[in-house]
Amino acid sequence: MALANHLKTKLTSLLARSLVARPARLAGHKPVASITFDDFPKNAWTLGGPVLAHHGVRGTYYTAGGFCGRTVDGAAFYDEGDLTSLAAAGHEIGCHGFAHQPTPSLTDDELAADATRNRQFLQPFLNGGAPVSYAFPFGRVSPRTKRFYASRFKSARGSHCGINIGRVDLAQLNVVSLETRCWNEKAIEADIQRVLHSHGWLILYTHDISDTPSRYGSTPAMLDWALGRVAAARIEVLPVHEALAVALGL
Ligand SMILES: [Zn+2]
């Protein structure tokens, strides 16, 4: 049964990738990069924020409202004060669903309710506005849920490894992971060089930032190294919604 479920998940994921829900061609005027944090653990702001400030860049924090003020499995998540601070510093607050559930497991009605709940939660931190950038919890997408989000956000980010060049799907943008579980400096540097030369869009992502990170997080030194390599390539780093405009040549 576990194998059947695993195969079903794999197939759904493959089908979703083959469905281009928001086709776009990047303008290719210049390369651009974004640094993004998912969920997000409190230290992505308290320890990650200073690293971003050191490099003079702003990031995107994909926020799941259900994690606010909570500690889950020993991991402390952001609170409302963190959202206020990072918004004031010019970082972007993106949407990561409220209950942080894999989207294929929810009906359309449940997806709509979850999206509304997260929008209402985030509104006070967005001057009454709505988030425009979305990231799929766990990167889990089905063709149905991809279509659902394609029409509701300017961009949706998955967790499929890769850079964004030429023809892309704005409903499932690729990422380059900075997580300890797949940390590879050579591969990251190669991706930076490809983005530089092809004028693509590099979207970096991680979760917690700590000297003892989880498998899904990074140390401050790893984050600093990656942003240093992007800076050395003279690629501008912008929050996702601003980088989107640059990438599309708007
Ligand atoms: Zn997540």
Coordinates of C-alpha atoms and ligand atoms in Angstrom, one line a residue, residues 38-39 67 96 100 136-138 207, ligand 1:
D38 CA 9.6 28.5 3.6
D39 CA 7.2 28.1 6.6
F67 CA 2.8 28.1 12.3
H96 CA 2.6 29.1 1.9
H100 CA 0.8 23.7 5.4
F136 CA 3.5 24.9 -2.5
P137 CA 3.9 23.2 0.9
F138 CA 6.4 20.3 0.5
H207 CA 14.1 26.8 5.9
Ligands
ZN1 ZN 6.9 24.4 3.8

